[in-house]
Short mmCIF file of C-alpha atoms in Angstrom, two decimals:
data_model
loop_
_atom_site.label_atom_id
_atom_site.label_comp_id
_atom_site.label_asym_id
_atom_site.label_seq_id
_atom_site.Cartn_x
_atom_site.Cartn_y
_atom_site.Cartn_z
CA MET A 1 3.78 -22.12 17.39
CA SER A 2 1.30 -21.07 20.45
CA MET A 3 -0.16 -18.27 20.75
CA ASN A 4 1.96 -17.82 23.51
CA ASP A 5 4.92 -17.75 21.71
CA VAL A 6 3.46 -14.73 19.79
CA ILE A 7 2.60 -12.91 22.74
CA ALA A 8 6.21 -12.90 23.69
CA VAL A 9 7.96 -11.74 20.61
CA ALA A 10 4.93 -8.77 21.23
CA GLU A 11 6.49 -8.13 24.47
CA ARG A 12 9.59 -7.34 23.16
CA ALA A 13 8.34 -5.96 20.49
CA ARG A 14 6.79 -3.61 23.34
CA GLU A 15 9.70 -3.22 25.20
CA ALA A 16 11.97 -1.94 22.50
CA SER A 17 9.57 0.37 20.82
CA HIS A 18 9.91 2.33 24.92
CA GLY A 19 13.59 3.38 23.94
CA LEU A 20 12.49 3.50 20.26
CA ALA A 21 10.47 6.08 21.06
CA LEU A 22 12.72 8.06 22.75
CA ALA A 23 15.61 7.42 19.62
CA THR A 24 16.85 10.72 17.99
CA ARG A 25 16.51 10.79 14.52
CA ALA A 26 20.57 10.94 14.13
CA GLU A 27 20.29 7.53 16.32
CA LYS A 28 17.47 5.72 13.49
CA ASP A 29 18.94 6.69 10.30
CA ARG A 30 22.12 5.64 12.21
CA ALA A 31 20.52 2.25 12.25
CA LEU A 32 19.19 2.29 8.50
CA HIS A 33 22.34 3.40 7.28
CA ALA A 34 23.98 0.20 8.73
CA MET A 35 21.50 -1.77 8.05
CA ALA A 36 21.41 -1.63 4.41
CA ASP A 37 25.18 -2.04 4.32
CA ALA A 38 25.18 -4.68 5.87
CA LEU A 39 21.89 -6.12 2.95
CA GLN A 40 24.78 -5.95 0.58
CA ALA A 41 28.09 -6.65 3.06
CA ARG A 42 25.82 -10.34 3.11
CA ALA A 43 24.17 -10.80 -0.81
CA GLU A 44 25.45 -13.74 0.02
CA GLU A 45 23.45 -14.91 2.77
CA VAL A 46 20.21 -12.80 1.81
CA LEU A 47 20.52 -14.43 -1.86
CA ALA A 48 20.70 -18.13 -0.30
CA GLY A 49 18.55 -17.76 1.18
CA ASN A 50 15.85 -16.77 -1.60
CA ALA A 51 17.67 -18.82 -3.93
CA ALA A 52 15.96 -22.15 -1.52
CA ASP A 53 12.73 -19.59 -1.74
CA VAL A 54 12.51 -19.96 -5.17
CA GLU A 55 14.01 -23.27 -5.83
CA ARG A 56 10.51 -24.93 -3.70
CA ALA A 57 8.04 -22.40 -5.50
CA GLU A 58 9.67 -23.83 -9.34
CA ALA A 59 9.39 -27.17 -7.75
CA GLY A 60 5.76 -27.02 -6.31
CA GLY A 61 4.67 -25.83 -9.53
CA THR A 62 3.88 -21.87 -8.22
CA PRO A 63 3.41 -19.21 -11.25
CA ALA A 64 6.18 -17.72 -12.89
CA ASN A 65 4.44 -15.14 -12.37
CA ILE A 66 4.53 -15.40 -8.27
CA ILE A 67 8.15 -16.72 -8.48
CA ASP A 68 9.28 -13.28 -10.12
CA ARG A 69 8.44 -11.29 -6.94
CA LEU A 70 9.27 -14.04 -4.76
CA ARG A 71 13.29 -14.04 -6.94
CA LEU A 72 15.54 -11.46 -4.94
CA THR A 73 19.22 -10.52 -7.53
CA PRO A 74 22.03 -8.37 -6.78
CA GLU A 75 20.29 -5.67 -8.02
CA ARG A 76 17.06 -5.93 -5.95
CA LEU A 77 19.28 -6.13 -2.91
CA ASP A 78 20.69 -3.07 -3.67
CA ALA A 79 17.36 -1.73 -4.58
CA MET A 80 16.46 -2.69 -1.34
CA ALA A 81 19.59 -0.82 0.58
CA GLN A 82 18.58 2.29 -1.38
CA GLY A 83 15.66 2.37 -0.22
CA LEU A 84 16.27 2.50 3.49
CA ARG A 85 19.19 5.30 2.80
CA ASP A 86 16.82 7.05 1.37
CA VAL A 87 14.54 6.71 4.12
CA ALA A 88 16.71 7.77 6.82
CA GLY A 89 17.12 10.85 4.21
CA LEU A 90 13.30 11.72 4.71
CA PRO A 91 12.44 14.06 7.69
CA ASP A 92 11.50 12.25 10.81
CA PRO A 93 7.69 12.74 12.12
CA VAL A 94 7.99 12.19 15.52
CA GLY A 95 7.29 15.05 18.15
CA GLU A 96 5.66 17.53 14.75
CA VAL A 97 3.55 19.92 15.86
CA VAL A 98 0.49 18.82 14.30
CA ARG A 99 -1.22 21.76 15.74
CA GLY A 100 -0.96 24.25 19.39
CA GLY A 101 -1.09 27.62 21.13
CA THR A 102 -1.75 29.37 24.10
CA LEU A 103 -5.26 29.17 25.43
CA ALA A 104 -7.03 31.95 26.95
CA ASN A 105 -6.78 30.16 30.53
CA GLY A 106 -2.55 30.14 29.15
CA LEU A 107 -2.03 26.76 29.35
CA GLU A 108 0.25 25.91 26.48
CA LEU A 109 -1.28 23.03 24.16
CA ARG A 110 0.90 20.84 21.68
CA GLN A 111 -0.71 18.19 19.26
CA VAL A 112 2.77 16.43 18.44
CA ARG A 113 3.22 13.11 16.48
CA VAL A 114 4.07 9.73 18.37
CA PRO A 115 4.82 6.29 17.01
CA PHE A 116 1.78 3.68 17.35
CA GLY A 117 4.48 1.62 19.28
CA VAL A 118 3.82 -2.32 17.69
CA VAL A 119 3.46 -2.76 14.46
CA GLY A 120 2.00 -5.89 12.91
CA MET A 121 2.55 -6.60 9.14
CA ILE A 122 1.35 -9.77 6.96
CA TYR A 123 2.31 -9.93 3.51
CA GLU A 124 2.51 -11.86 0.91
CA ALA A 125 5.42 -13.15 -1.55
CA ARG A 126 7.35 -10.08 -1.98
CA PRO A 127 10.50 -10.15 0.46
CA ASN A 128 11.70 -6.49 0.01
CA VAL A 129 8.07 -5.87 1.89
CA THR A 130 10.24 -7.01 4.83
CA ALA A 131 13.14 -4.72 4.63
CA ASP A 132 10.63 -1.58 3.63
CA ALA A 133 8.74 -2.22 6.60
CA ALA A 134 11.67 -2.48 9.00
CA GLY A 135 12.79 0.73 7.31
CA ILE A 136 9.65 2.34 7.48
CA CYS A 137 8.47 1.35 10.82
CA LEU A 138 12.14 1.71 12.28
CA LYS A 139 11.85 5.83 11.49
CA SER A 140 8.71 5.92 12.12
CA GLY A 141 9.86 5.27 15.81
CA ASN A 142 7.90 2.00 15.85
CA ALA A 143 8.74 -1.61 16.23
CA VAL A 144 7.50 -4.24 13.42
CA LEU A 145 7.16 -7.53 13.73
CA LEU A 146 7.09 -9.62 10.17
CA ARG A 147 4.80 -11.91 8.99
CA GLY A 148 5.70 -12.93 5.45
CA SER A 149 4.21 -15.95 3.35
CA SER A 150 5.74 -19.30 4.33
CA SER A 151 6.77 -19.43 0.92
CA ALA A 152 9.84 -16.51 1.61
CA ARG A 153 10.58 -17.40 5.09
CA SER A 154 13.91 -18.71 3.84
CA SER A 155 14.69 -15.26 2.27
CA ASN A 156 12.46 -13.84 5.30
CA ALA A 157 14.36 -15.03 7.95
CA ALA A 158 18.09 -13.80 6.71
CA ILE A 159 16.98 -10.41 5.54
CA VAL A 160 15.88 -9.98 9.57
CA ALA A 161 18.84 -12.26 10.85
CA VAL A 162 20.89 -8.78 8.49
CA LEU A 163 18.86 -6.57 9.72
CA ARG A 164 18.55 -6.97 13.59
CA ASP A 165 22.71 -7.53 13.49
CA ALA A 166 22.98 -3.95 11.79
CA VAL A 167 20.23 -2.52 14.79
CA ALA A 168 21.90 -3.82 17.38
CA GLU A 169 25.46 -2.40 15.69
CA ALA A 170 24.11 0.73 15.51
CA GLY A 171 22.78 1.25 18.85
CA LEU A 172 19.33 0.49 19.35
CA ASP A 173 17.90 -2.69 20.68
CA ALA A 174 17.47 -5.64 18.15
CA ASP A 175 13.73 -6.47 18.75
CA VAL A 176 12.35 -3.39 17.23
CA VAL A 177 12.13 -5.87 13.98
CA GLN A 178 11.36 -9.26 14.58
CA LEU A 179 9.96 -12.43 12.74
CA VAL A 180 6.44 -13.48 13.59
CA PRO A 181 8.09 -17.66 15.06
CA GLY A 182 6.13 -20.10 12.19
CA ASP A 183 4.51 -20.76 8.95
CA THR A 184 1.24 -21.84 8.85
CA HIS A 185 -1.57 -20.04 9.08
CA ASP A 186 -2.06 -20.18 13.21
CA SER A 187 0.65 -17.85 13.91
CA VAL A 188 -1.11 -15.99 11.17
CA LYS A 189 -4.23 -16.23 14.07
CA ALA A 190 -2.15 -14.95 16.76
CA LEU A 191 -0.37 -12.54 15.40
CA MET A 192 -4.23 -10.92 14.47
CA ARG A 193 -5.60 -11.98 18.02
CA ALA A 194 -2.78 -10.00 19.90
CA ARG A 195 -4.71 -7.62 20.63
CA GLY A 196 -3.34 -5.03 23.78
CA HIS A 197 -0.03 -6.38 22.58
CA VAL A 198 -0.17 -5.38 19.15
CA ASP A 199 -1.08 -1.88 18.65
CA VAL A 200 -2.15 -1.82 14.62
CA LEU A 201 -1.89 -4.48 11.79
CA ILE A 202 -0.85 -3.18 7.81
CA PRO A 203 -1.79 -6.23 4.98
CA ARG A 204 -0.70 -6.33 2.22
CA GLY A 205 -1.56 -8.40 -0.73
CA GLY A 206 -4.44 -10.29 -2.25
CA ALA A 207 -7.56 -9.50 -1.55
CA GLY A 208 -8.11 -12.43 0.06
CA LEU A 209 -5.25 -11.65 2.36
CA ILE A 210 -6.49 -8.44 2.94
CA ARG A 211 -9.83 -9.77 3.41
CA SER A 212 -9.23 -12.22 6.19
CA VAL A 213 -7.33 -9.82 7.89
CA VAL A 214 -9.84 -7.13 8.53
CA GLU A 215 -12.44 -9.67 9.34
CA GLU A 216 -10.75 -11.60 12.02
CA SER A 217 -8.65 -9.89 13.28
CA THR A 218 -9.50 -8.52 16.46
CA VAL A 219 -6.16 -6.12 16.67
CA PRO A 220 -6.77 -1.97 14.68
CA VAL A 221 -6.50 -2.85 10.97
CA ILE A 222 -5.09 -0.46 8.56
CA GLU A 223 -6.90 -2.36 4.88
CA THR A 224 -4.45 -1.71 2.25
CA GLY A 225 -3.60 -2.12 -1.50
CA VAL A 226 -6.96 -3.79 -3.58
CA GLY A 227 -7.28 -1.65 -6.57
CA ASN A 228 -9.96 -1.71 -9.22
CA CYS A 229 -9.25 1.06 -10.59
CA HIS A 230 -11.28 3.11 -12.63
CA VAL A 231 -10.41 5.75 -15.65
CA TYR A 232 -13.81 7.76 -17.20
CA VAL A 233 -13.14 10.00 -20.45
CA ASP A 234 -15.75 12.35 -20.46
CA ALA A 235 -17.48 14.01 -23.22
CA ALA A 236 -15.63 16.92 -23.47
CA ALA A 237 -12.14 14.93 -23.04
CA ASP A 238 -8.75 15.69 -25.22
CA LEU A 239 -8.81 12.27 -27.47
CA ASP A 240 -5.25 11.89 -27.48
CA LYS A 241 -4.83 12.52 -23.17
CA ALA A 242 -7.14 9.97 -23.28
CA LEU A 243 -5.20 7.59 -25.25
CA ALA A 244 -2.08 7.70 -23.74
CA ILE A 245 -3.99 7.85 -20.34
CA VAL A 246 -5.59 4.78 -20.54
CA LEU A 247 -2.79 2.45 -22.04
CA ASN A 248 -0.65 3.56 -19.05
CA ALA A 249 -3.17 3.22 -16.46
CA LYS A 250 -3.58 -0.71 -17.90
CA THR A 251 -0.28 -1.63 -19.31
CA HIS A 252 2.59 0.38 -17.62
CA ARG A 253 2.58 -2.19 -15.16
CA THR A 254 -0.05 -4.86 -13.97
CA SER A 255 0.65 -6.30 -10.78
CA VAL A 256 0.10 -3.46 -8.73
CA CYS A 257 -2.47 -2.07 -7.24
CA ASN A 258 -3.08 1.64 -8.34
CA ALA A 259 -3.43 0.24 -12.28
CA ALA A 260 -6.60 1.16 -14.59
CA GLU A 261 -8.94 -2.41 -14.84
CA SER A 262 -11.89 -0.65 -15.95
CA LEU A 263 -12.57 1.69 -18.78
CA LEU A 264 -15.65 4.08 -18.77
CA VAL A 265 -16.30 6.21 -22.02
CA HIS A 266 -19.67 8.42 -22.60
CA ALA A 267 -21.61 8.06 -25.17
CA ASP A 268 -21.49 10.94 -27.51
CA LEU A 269 -17.36 9.21 -28.10
CA VAL A 270 -18.54 5.67 -28.90
CA ASP A 271 -17.69 6.98 -33.18
CA THR A 272 -14.83 8.88 -32.64
CA PHE A 273 -12.94 7.13 -29.67
CA LEU A 274 -13.67 3.83 -29.13
CA PRO A 275 -12.63 2.41 -32.72
CA ARG A 276 -9.27 4.11 -31.24
CA VAL A 277 -8.75 2.56 -27.59
CA VAL A 278 -9.90 -0.85 -28.12
CA ALA A 279 -7.30 -0.55 -31.31
CA ALA A 280 -4.53 1.05 -28.99
CA LEU A 281 -5.46 -1.42 -26.34
CA GLN A 282 -5.80 -4.62 -27.81
CA ASP A 283 -2.39 -3.94 -29.75
CA ALA A 284 -0.66 -3.58 -26.69
CA GLY A 285 -2.01 -6.91 -25.42
CA VAL A 286 -4.93 -6.70 -24.02
CA THR A 287 -8.12 -8.79 -23.64
CA ILE A 288 -11.24 -6.52 -23.33
CA HIS A 289 -14.21 -7.31 -21.60
CA GLY A 290 -16.83 -5.45 -22.69
CA ASP A 291 -20.57 -4.70 -22.77
CA ALA A 292 -22.62 -4.35 -25.94
CA ALA A 293 -21.34 -1.43 -27.14
CA PHE A 294 -17.56 -2.60 -27.20
CA GLY A 295 -18.71 -5.86 -28.08
CA ALA A 296 -19.14 -3.67 -31.79
CA TYR A 297 -15.45 -4.71 -31.89
CA ASP A 298 -13.40 -8.19 -33.39
CA GLY A 299 -11.78 -9.37 -29.74
CA VAL A 300 -13.89 -8.37 -27.13
CA VAL A 301 -15.68 -10.55 -24.87
CA ALA A 302 -18.84 -10.13 -23.42
CA ALA A 303 -18.52 -8.62 -20.17
CA THR A 304 -20.37 -9.89 -17.18
CA GLU A 305 -20.29 -8.69 -13.47
CA GLU A 306 -18.12 -10.81 -12.37
CA ASP A 307 -15.66 -8.57 -14.92
CA TYR A 308 -16.85 -5.84 -13.42
CA GLU A 309 -16.12 -6.66 -9.48
CA GLN A 310 -12.56 -7.55 -11.27
CA GLU A 311 -9.25 -6.65 -10.22
CA TYR A 312 -7.65 -8.13 -13.10
CA LEU A 313 -3.70 -7.50 -11.84
CA SER A 314 -3.26 -8.93 -15.66
CA LEU A 315 -3.71 -7.48 -19.10
CA ASP A 316 -7.87 -7.10 -19.13
CA ILE A 317 -9.91 -4.58 -18.32
CA SER A 318 -13.88 -4.27 -18.19
CA ALA A 319 -14.73 -1.36 -20.04
CA ALA A 320 -18.43 -0.19 -20.90
CA VAL A 321 -19.75 3.12 -22.00
CA VAL A 322 -21.84 5.18 -20.06
CA PRO A 323 -24.61 8.24 -20.93
CA ASP A 324 -23.45 10.90 -18.84
CA LEU A 325 -20.93 11.54 -16.06
CA ASP A 326 -23.69 10.65 -13.21
CA ALA A 327 -23.62 7.63 -14.62
CA ALA A 328 -20.03 6.43 -14.19
CA VAL A 329 -20.88 7.69 -10.82
CA ARG A 330 -22.79 5.34 -10.03
CA HIS A 331 -21.05 2.68 -12.40
CA ILE A 332 -17.56 3.44 -9.74
CA ARG A 333 -19.76 3.50 -6.62
CA ARG A 334 -21.17 0.06 -7.17
CA TYR A 335 -17.87 -1.60 -8.21
CA SER A 336 -15.01 0.46 -6.87
CA SER A 337 -12.87 -0.73 -4.30
CA GLN A 338 -12.58 3.00 -2.93
CA HIS A 339 -8.78 3.40 -4.88
CA THR A 340 -8.10 4.97 -7.36
CA GLU A 341 -10.54 7.26 -10.26
CA ALA A 342 -9.51 9.00 -13.07
CA ILE A 343 -11.76 11.37 -14.99
CA VAL A 344 -10.03 12.59 -18.40
CA THR A 345 -12.10 16.08 -19.03
CA GLU A 346 -11.46 19.01 -20.99
CA ASP A 347 -14.38 20.88 -18.80
CA LEU A 348 -13.67 22.67 -15.35
CA ALA A 349 -16.96 21.26 -14.07
CA ALA A 350 -17.38 18.07 -14.97
CA ALA A 351 -14.28 17.55 -13.17
CA ARG A 352 -15.57 19.40 -10.37
CA ARG A 353 -18.19 17.11 -10.13
CA PHE A 354 -16.56 13.95 -10.77
CA THR A 355 -14.09 14.59 -7.83
CA ALA A 356 -16.57 16.33 -5.41
CA SER A 357 -19.09 12.46 -6.15
CA VAL A 358 -16.40 10.35 -6.18
CA ASP A 359 -15.32 8.60 -2.95
CA SER A 360 -11.84 6.66 -2.85
CA ALA A 361 -8.84 7.21 -1.65
CA ALA A 362 -7.63 9.08 -4.72
CA VAL A 363 -9.82 10.86 -7.68
CA LEU A 364 -7.40 12.82 -10.66
CA VAL A 365 -7.95 14.76 -13.09
CA ASN A 366 -6.35 14.40 -16.70
CA ALA A 367 -3.98 12.08 -15.21
CA SER A 368 -3.37 7.72 -15.26
CA THR A 369 -4.27 6.23 -12.34
CA ARG A 370 -0.63 5.43 -12.31
CA PHE A 371 0.66 8.05 -9.89
CA THR A 372 -1.59 7.49 -6.87
CA ASP A 373 1.84 6.11 -4.79
CA GLY A 374 4.01 7.00 -1.84
CA GLY A 375 6.81 8.23 -4.57
CA GLU A 376 5.17 9.60 -7.09
CA PHE A 377 3.65 11.73 -4.28
CA GLY A 378 6.49 12.49 -2.76
CA PHE A 379 6.27 11.33 0.61
CA GLY A 380 9.24 9.42 -0.65
CA ALA A 381 8.29 6.17 0.64
CA GLU A 382 5.24 4.51 1.90
CA ILE A 383 4.00 1.21 3.38
CA GLY A 384 1.09 0.79 1.45
CA ILE A 385 -2.13 2.35 0.15
CA SER A 386 -4.80 2.36 2.53
CA THR A 387 -8.86 2.60 0.86
CA GLN A 388 -9.98 2.67 4.36
CA LYS A 389 -11.18 5.91 5.61
CA LEU A 390 -10.08 5.78 9.58
CA HIS A 391 -6.90 7.43 10.88
CA ALA A 392 -5.09 7.43 7.17
CA ARG A 393 -6.32 7.05 3.69
CA GLY A 394 -4.51 7.45 -0.11
CA PRO A 395 -0.03 6.19 -0.03
CA MET A 396 0.67 5.66 3.90
CA GLY A 397 3.99 7.54 4.68
CA LEU A 398 5.99 8.17 7.38
CA PRO A 399 3.47 10.72 9.59
CA GLU A 400 1.11 7.91 8.71
CA MET A 401 2.95 5.75 10.78
CA THR A 402 2.06 8.02 13.81
CA SER A 403 -0.59 8.61 15.80
CA THR A 404 -0.61 11.81 17.90
CA LYS A 405 -0.87 12.69 22.02
CA TYR A 406 -1.58 16.12 23.69
CA VAL A 407 1.00 17.82 25.11
CA VAL A 408 -0.52 20.29 27.75
CA THR A 409 2.25 22.15 29.90
CA GLY A 410 0.34 24.90 33.41
CA ASP A 411 2.09 26.72 36.01
CA GLY A 412 -0.34 25.16 38.46
CA HIS A 413 -3.39 24.88 36.76
CA VAL A 414 -5.94 24.24 38.66
CA ARG A 415 -9.90 24.01 36.92
CA PRO A 416 -11.64 26.37 38.17
#
């Protein structure tokens, strides 16, 4: 595999993207339904490829939780197909007028949504991302170059083969969906250096992957995913609400970026809330890495600086007591990955101060961090959750997979 191999794939994607940009919603939706039908019709082919990946992973001593993320089942394959059908049911963002009107000189000005062109996806483990990314990119008018982890190479190859055939049968260019050739880091590096051939890169995975792509890429990157999310229980919190929110945010699903990783509690609640939350978390199997106040309880592990910086993705949580709301905000500013933070309070002024002071992609009041999700936000689909500030921030639905251009219509206008 050489840089030229990746460039060749990117150039085919570029050519295919020109036709896709002109496709109607009906044409794109027909392709998405064909992709969904094909995944189910050729399920044995995809599951056989996945079985080969799982066998290699088990032989290599891969942890069980990673194998579970890698494994496909008939039910998971059906969910992938349904995901493509769901995307087909969403509004087409391409061509949407963001703003417009007639200028004083009579020129008609419209800012309209247009596809990026060629999107590169670099992701780990989950082969369902292959179908999700292909569907979201196709609907938003983008050709996609997919570079999954080598551990899922057989699964991804089978899925992409099925999707490409379906796209072609639906009348679109199959090259709108392609795998990046190669299994080594060289192919990833080549994709990251394909500036001018790839319009944007979106990494999905752990902190190490995302950091590597952000630091090494010359292609513009939309940074996604890492979530050191905090829940702050304010002095004016309803303690029943607070307990339910903390438990849901931490234990509902631990391996996702919107799970809570840190708990902050106002000092006024040390005697009333700490005993309840410590007992409830420990009953749920959570290990608490706490400060001195939390350390007064049996089973609490003394927290280190690394604990407060940690995205655990497990049944662990860091915890600290803070003297006031401003101290909670300072703690969050120091340790947060700017993904999602939540405050539990019945004090409107405290809620307003928290939401204005905390600089994260999503800030929730009296709700679990688990709601930061494209589906939960009503977007219908997401390609990831952006934790950066340029172009898109938070859950990225179909509109966030587009850029804009200005269309200006005159009648012989010349500038005086």
